């Protein structure tokens, strides 16, 4: 899975992380979501609960935002998401 993200900027909170080491030997959930999508917001809450239960285990999430702006994406991430990885809004890989 790390091959897909090789060379990409991936973050956790405000910090850039080495994606290869962060995903090494882990099951990875690639999560496309947007704040304007009610089903996405509902699922995000459930995913956050599961992620917190499994944190430290062999599972990681990478959030790829489909919001309308960088500000919307970051507000959604900071207020509703777990402490998982994300790519910044507008990255070519997301499109």
CSV table of N, CA and C in Angstrom, one decimal:
chain,number,residue,atom,x,y,z
A,1,UNK,N,0.8,-1.2,0.0
A,1,UNK,CA,0.0,0.0,0.0
A,1,UNK,C,0.9,1.3,0.0
A,2,UNK,N,2.0,1.2,0.7
A,2,UNK,CA,2.8,2.4,0.7
A,2,UNK,C,3.3,2.8,-0.7
A,3,UNK,N,3.3,1.9,-1.6
A,3,UNK,CA,3.7,2.3,-3.0
A,3,UNK,C,2.8,3.3,-3.6
A,4,UNK,N,1.6,3.3,-3.3
A,4,UNK,CA,0.6,4.2,-3.9
A,4,UNK,C,1.0,5.6,-3.4
A,5,UNK,N,1.4,5.7,-2.1
A,5,UNK,CA,1.7,7.0,-1.5
A,5,UNK,C,3.2,7.4,-1.6
A,6,UNK,N,4.0,6.6,-2.2
A,6,UNK,CA,5.4,6.9,-2.2
A,6,UNK,C,5.6,8.3,-2.9
A,7,UNK,N,6.4,9.1,-2.3
A,7,UNK,CA,6.7,10.4,-2.8
A,7,UNK,C,5.7,11.5,-2.6
A,8,UNK,N,4.6,11.1,-1.9
A,8,UNK,CA,3.5,12.0,-1.6
A,8,UNK,C,3.7,12.6,-0.2
A,9,UNK,N,3.2,13.8,0.0
A,9,UNK,CA,3.2,14.4,1.4
A,9,UNK,C,2.0,13.9,2.1
A,10,UNK,N,2.2,13.2,3.3
A,10,UNK,CA,1.2,12.7,4.1
A,10,UNK,C,1.4,13.2,5.5
A,11,UNK,N,0.4,13.6,6.2
A,11,UNK,CA,0.5,14.2,7.5
A,11,UNK,C,-0.3,13.5,8.6
A,12,UNK,N,0.0,13.7,9.8
A,12,UNK,CA,-0.8,13.4,11.0
A,12,UNK,C,-0.8,14.6,11.9
A,13,UNK,N,-2.0,15.2,12.1
A,13,UNK,CA,-2.1,16.5,12.7
A,13,UNK,C,-1.4,17.5,11.9
A,14,UNK,N,-0.4,18.2,12.5
A,14,UNK,CA,0.3,19.3,11.8
A,14,UNK,C,1.6,18.8,11.2
A,15,UNK,N,2.0,17.5,11.5
A,15,UNK,CA,3.3,17.0,11.2
A,15,UNK,C,3.3,16.1,10.0
A,16,UNK,N,4.3,16.4,9.1
A,16,UNK,CA,4.5,15.5,7.9
A,16,UNK,C,5.1,14.2,8.4
A,17,UNK,N,4.7,13.1,7.9
A,17,UNK,CA,5.2,11.8,8.3
A,17,UNK,C,5.8,11.1,7.2
A,18,UNK,N,6.7,10.1,7.5
A,18,UNK,CA,7.3,9.2,6.5
A,18,UNK,C,6.3,8.2,6.2
A,19,UNK,N,5.6,8.3,5.1
A,19,UNK,CA,4.5,7.4,4.8
A,19,UNK,C,4.9,5.9,4.7
A,20,UNK,N,6.1,5.6,4.2
A,20,UNK,CA,6.5,4.2,4.1
A,20,UNK,C,6.6,3.6,5.5
A,21,UNK,N,7.2,4.3,6.5
A,21,UNK,CA,7.3,3.7,7.8
A,21,UNK,C,6.0,3.7,8.5
A,22,UNK,N,5.1,4.7,8.3
A,22,UNK,CA,3.8,4.8,8.9
A,22,UNK,C,2.9,3.6,8.5
A,23,UNK,N,3.1,3.2,7.3
A,23,UNK,CA,2.2,2.2,6.7
A,23,UNK,C,2.8,0.8,6.7
A,24,UNK,N,4.0,0.7,7.0
A,24,UNK,CA,4.7,-0.6,6.9
A,24,UNK,C,4.0,-1.7,7.8
A,25,UNK,N,3.8,-2.8,7.1
A,25,UNK,CA,3.1,-4.0,7.7
A,25,UNK,C,1.8,-3.7,8.4
A,26,UNK,N,1.1,-2.7,7.8
A,26,UNK,CA,-0.3,-2.4,8.3
A,26,UNK,C,-1.3,-2.6,7.3
A,27,UNK,N,-2.5,-2.9,7.8
A,27,UNK,CA,-3.7,-2.9,6.9
A,27,UNK,C,-4.1,-1.4,6.8
A,28,UNK,N,-4.3,-1.0,5.6
A,28,UNK,CA,-4.5,0.5,5.3
A,28,UNK,C,-5.9,0.7,4.8
A,29,UNK,N,-6.7,1.6,5.4
A,29,UNK,CA,-8.0,2.0,4.9
A,29,UNK,C,-7.8,3.3,4.2
A,30,UNK,N,-8.1,3.4,2.9
A,30,UNK,CA,-8.0,4.7,2.2
A,30,UNK,C,-9.4,5.3,2.3
A,31,UNK,N,-9.5,6.4,2.9
A,31,UNK,CA,-10.8,7.0,3.2
A,31,UNK,C,-11.1,8.3,2.4
A,32,UNK,N,-11.9,8.2,1.4
A,32,UNK,CA,-12.4,9.4,0.6
A,32,UNK,C,-13.6,9.9,1.3
A,33,UNK,N,-13.6,11.2,1.7
A,33,UNK,CA,-14.8,11.8,2.4
A,33,UNK,C,-14.8,13.3,2.3
A,34,UNK,N,-16.0,13.9,2.6
A,34,UNK,CA,-16.1,15.3,2.5
A,34,UNK,C,-17.1,15.8,3.5
A,35,UNK,N,-16.9,17.0,4.0
A,35,UNK,CA,-17.7,17.5,5.1
A,35,UNK,C,-19.2,17.8,4.6
A,36,UNK,N,-19.3,18.0,3.4
A,36,UNK,CA,-20.7,18.3,2.8
A,36,UNK,C,-21.5,17.1,2.6
A,37,UNK,N,-21.0,15.9,2.8
A,37,UNK,CA,-21.7,14.6,2.6
A,37,UNK,C,-22.2,14.0,3.9
A,38,UNK,N,-23.5,14.1,4.2
A,38,UNK,CA,-24.1,13.6,5.4
A,38,UNK,C,-23.7,12.1,5.7
A,39,UNK,N,-23.8,11.2,4.7
A,39,UNK,CA,-23.4,9.8,5.0
A,39,UNK,C,-21.9,9.7,5.4
A,40,UNK,N,-21.1,10.5,4.8
A,40,UNK,CA,-19.7,10.5,5.1
A,40,UNK,C,-19.4,11.0,6.5
A,41,UNK,N,-20.1,12.0,6.9
A,41,UNK,CA,-20.0,12.5,8.3
A,41,UNK,C,-20.4,11.4,9.3
A,42,UNK,N,-21.5,10.7,9.0
A,42,UNK,CA,-21.9,9.6,9.9
A,42,UNK,C,-20.9,8.5,10.0
A,43,UNK,N,-20.4,8.1,8.8
A,43,UNK,CA,-19.4,7.0,8.8
A,43,UNK,C,-18.1,7.5,9.5
A,44,UNK,N,-17.7,8.7,9.3
A,44,UNK,CA,-16.5,9.2,9.9
A,44,UNK,C,-16.5,9.0,11.5
A,45,UNK,N,-17.7,9.3,12.1
A,45,UNK,CA,-17.8,9.1,13.5
A,45,UNK,C,-17.6,7.6,13.9
A,46,UNK,N,-18.2,6.7,13.1
A,46,UNK,CA,-18.0,5.3,13.4
A,46,UNK,C,-16.6,4.8,13.2
A,47,UNK,N,-16.0,5.3,12.1
A,47,UNK,CA,-14.6,4.9,11.8
A,47,UNK,C,-13.7,5.4,12.9
A,48,UNK,N,-13.9,6.6,13.4
A,48,UNK,CA,-13.1,7.2,14.4
A,48,UNK,C,-13.2,6.3,15.7
A,49,UNK,N,-14.4,5.8,16.0
A,49,UNK,CA,-14.5,4.9,17.2
A,49,UNK,C,-13.7,3.6,17.0
A,50,UNK,N,-13.8,3.0,15.8
A,50,UNK,CA,-13.1,1.8,15.5
A,50,UNK,C,-11.6,2.1,15.5
A,51,UNK,N,-11.2,3.2,14.9
A,51,UNK,CA,-9.7,3.5,14.9
A,51,UNK,C,-9.2,3.6,16.3
A,52,UNK,N,-9.9,4.3,17.1
A,52,UNK,CA,-9.4,4.5,18.5
A,52,UNK,C,-9.3,3.2,19.3
A,53,UNK,N,-10.2,2.2,19.0
A,53,UNK,CA,-10.2,0.9,19.6
A,53,UNK,C,-8.9,0.1,19.1
A,54,UNK,N,-8.6,0.3,17.8
A,54,UNK,CA,-7.5,-0.4,17.2
A,54,UNK,C,-6.2,0.3,17.2
A,55,UNK,N,-6.1,1.6,17.7
A,55,UNK,CA,-4.9,2.4,17.6
A,55,UNK,C,-3.7,1.6,18.2
A,56,UNK,N,-2.7,1.7,17.5
A,56,UNK,CA,-1.5,0.9,17.9
A,56,UNK,C,-1.4,-0.5,17.3
A,57,UNK,N,-2.5,-1.0,16.8
A,57,UNK,CA,-2.5,-2.3,16.2
A,57,UNK,C,-2.0,-2.1,14.7
A,58,UNK,N,-2.3,-3.1,13.9
A,58,UNK,CA,-1.8,-3.1,12.6
A,58,UNK,C,-2.8,-2.5,11.6
A,59,UNK,N,-3.4,-1.4,11.9
A,59,UNK,CA,-4.4,-0.7,11.1
A,59,UNK,C,-4.1,0.8,11.0
A,60,UNK,N,-4.2,1.3,9.8
A,60,UNK,CA,-4.0,2.8,9.6
A,60,UNK,C,-5.0,3.3,8.6
A,61,UNK,N,-5.4,4.5,8.8
A,61,UNK,CA,-6.3,5.2,7.8
A,61,UNK,C,-5.6,6.3,7.2
A,62,UNK,N,-5.8,6.5,5.8
A,62,UNK,CA,-5.3,7.7,5.1
A,62,UNK,C,-6.5,8.3,4.6
A,63,UNK,N,-6.8,9.6,5.0
A,63,UNK,CA,-7.9,10.4,4.6
A,63,UNK,C,-7.5,11.2,3.4
A,64,UNK,N,-8.4,11.1,2.3
A,64,UNK,CA,-8.2,11.8,1.1
A,64,UNK,C,-9.5,12.7,1.0
A,65,UNK,N,-9.3,14.0,1.2
A,65,UNK,CA,-10.5,14.9,1.3
A,65,UNK,C,-11.1,15.3,-0.1
A,66,UNK,N,-12.4,15.3,-0.2
A,66,UNK,CA,-13.1,15.7,-1.4
A,66,UNK,C,-14.0,16.9,-1.1
A,67,UNK,N,-13.5,17.8,-0.2
A,67,UNK,CA,-14.2,19.0,0.2
A,67,UNK,C,-14.1,20.0,-1.0
A,68,UNK,N,-14.7,21.2,-0.8
A,68,UNK,CA,-14.7,22.2,-1.8
A,68,UNK,C,-13.5,23.2,-1.6
A,69,UNK,N,-12.9,23.1,-0.4
A,69,UNK,CA,-11.7,24.0,-0.2
A,69,UNK,C,-10.8,23.4,0.8
A,70,UNK,N,-9.6,23.9,0.9
A,70,UNK,CA,-8.6,23.4,1.8
A,70,UNK,C,-9.1,23.7,3.3
A,71,UNK,N,-9.7,24.8,3.5
A,71,UNK,CA,-10.2,25.2,4.8
A,71,UNK,C,-11.3,24.3,5.2
A,72,UNK,N,-12.2,23.9,4.3
A,72,UNK,CA,-13.3,23.0,4.7
A,72,UNK,C,-12.7,21.6,5.1
A,73,UNK,N,-11.7,21.2,4.3
A,73,UNK,CA,-11.1,19.9,4.5
A,73,UNK,C,-10.4,19.8,5.9
A,74,UNK,N,-9.7,20.9,6.2
A,74,UNK,CA,-8.9,20.9,7.4
A,74,UNK,C,-9.8,21.0,8.6
A,75,UNK,N,-10.9,21.8,8.5
A,75,UNK,CA,-11.8,21.9,9.6
A,75,UNK,C,-12.5,20.6,9.9
A,76,UNK,N,-12.9,19.9,8.8
A,76,UNK,CA,-13.5,18.6,8.9
A,76,UNK,C,-12.6,17.6,9.6
A,77,UNK,N,-11.3,17.6,9.1
A,77,UNK,CA,-10.3,16.7,9.7
A,77,UNK,C,-10.1,17.0,11.2
A,78,UNK,N,-9.9,18.2,11.5
A,78,UNK,CA,-9.5,18.6,12.9
A,78,UNK,C,-10.7,18.4,13.9
A,79,UNK,N,-11.9,18.6,13.4
A,79,UNK,CA,-13.1,18.5,14.3
A,79,UNK,C,-13.7,17.2,14.4
A,80,UNK,N,-13.6,16.3,13.3
A,80,UNK,CA,-14.4,15.1,13.2
A,80,UNK,C,-13.6,13.8,13.1
A,81,UNK,N,-12.4,13.9,12.7
A,81,UNK,CA,-11.6,12.7,12.3
A,81,UNK,C,-10.8,12.2,13.5
A,82,UNK,N,-10.3,11.0,13.3
A,82,UNK,CA,-9.4,10.4,14.3
A,82,UNK,C,-8.0,10.9,14.1
A,83,UNK,N,-7.1,10.4,14.8
A,83,UNK,CA,-5.7,10.8,14.7
A,83,UNK,C,-5.0,10.0,13.6
A,84,UNK,N,-5.6,9.9,12.5
A,84,UNK,CA,-5.1,9.1,11.4
A,84,UNK,C,-4.4,10.0,10.4
A,85,UNK,N,-3.8,9.4,9.4
A,85,UNK,CA,-3.1,10.2,8.3
A,85,UNK,C,-4.0,10.8,7.4
A,86,UNK,N,-3.5,11.9,6.7
A,86,UNK,CA,-4.3,12.5,5.7
A,86,UNK,C,-3.3,13.1,4.6
A,87,UNK,N,-3.9,13.3,3.4
A,87,UNK,CA,-3.2,14.1,2.4
A,87,UNK,C,-3.9,15.4,2.3
A,88,UNK,N,-3.2,16.5,2.0
A,88,UNK,CA,-3.8,17.8,1.9
A,88,UNK,C,-4.7,17.9,0.7
A,89,UNK,N,-5.7,18.7,0.9
A,89,UNK,CA,-6.7,19.0,-0.1
A,89,UNK,C,-6.0,19.5,-1.4
A,90,UNK,N,-6.4,19.0,-2.5
A,90,UNK,CA,-5.9,19.4,-3.8
A,90,UNK,C,-4.7,18.6,-4.4
A,91,UNK,N,-4.2,17.7,-3.6
A,91,UNK,CA,-3.1,16.8,-4.1
A,91,UNK,C,-3.5,16.1,-5.4
A,92,UNK,N,-2.6,16.0,-6.3
A,92,UNK,CA,-2.9,15.3,-7.6
A,92,UNK,C,-3.4,13.9,-7.4
A,93,UNK,N,-2.9,13.2,-6.5
A,93,UNK,CA,-3.3,11.8,-6.3
A,93,UNK,C,-4.7,11.7,-5.9
A,94,UNK,N,-5.3,12.6,-5.2
A,94,UNK,CA,-6.7,12.6,-4.9
A,94,UNK,C,-7.6,12.8,-6.1
A,95,UNK,N,-7.2,13.6,-7.0
A,95,UNK,CA,-8.0,13.9,-8.2
A,95,UNK,C,-8.0,12.6,-9.0
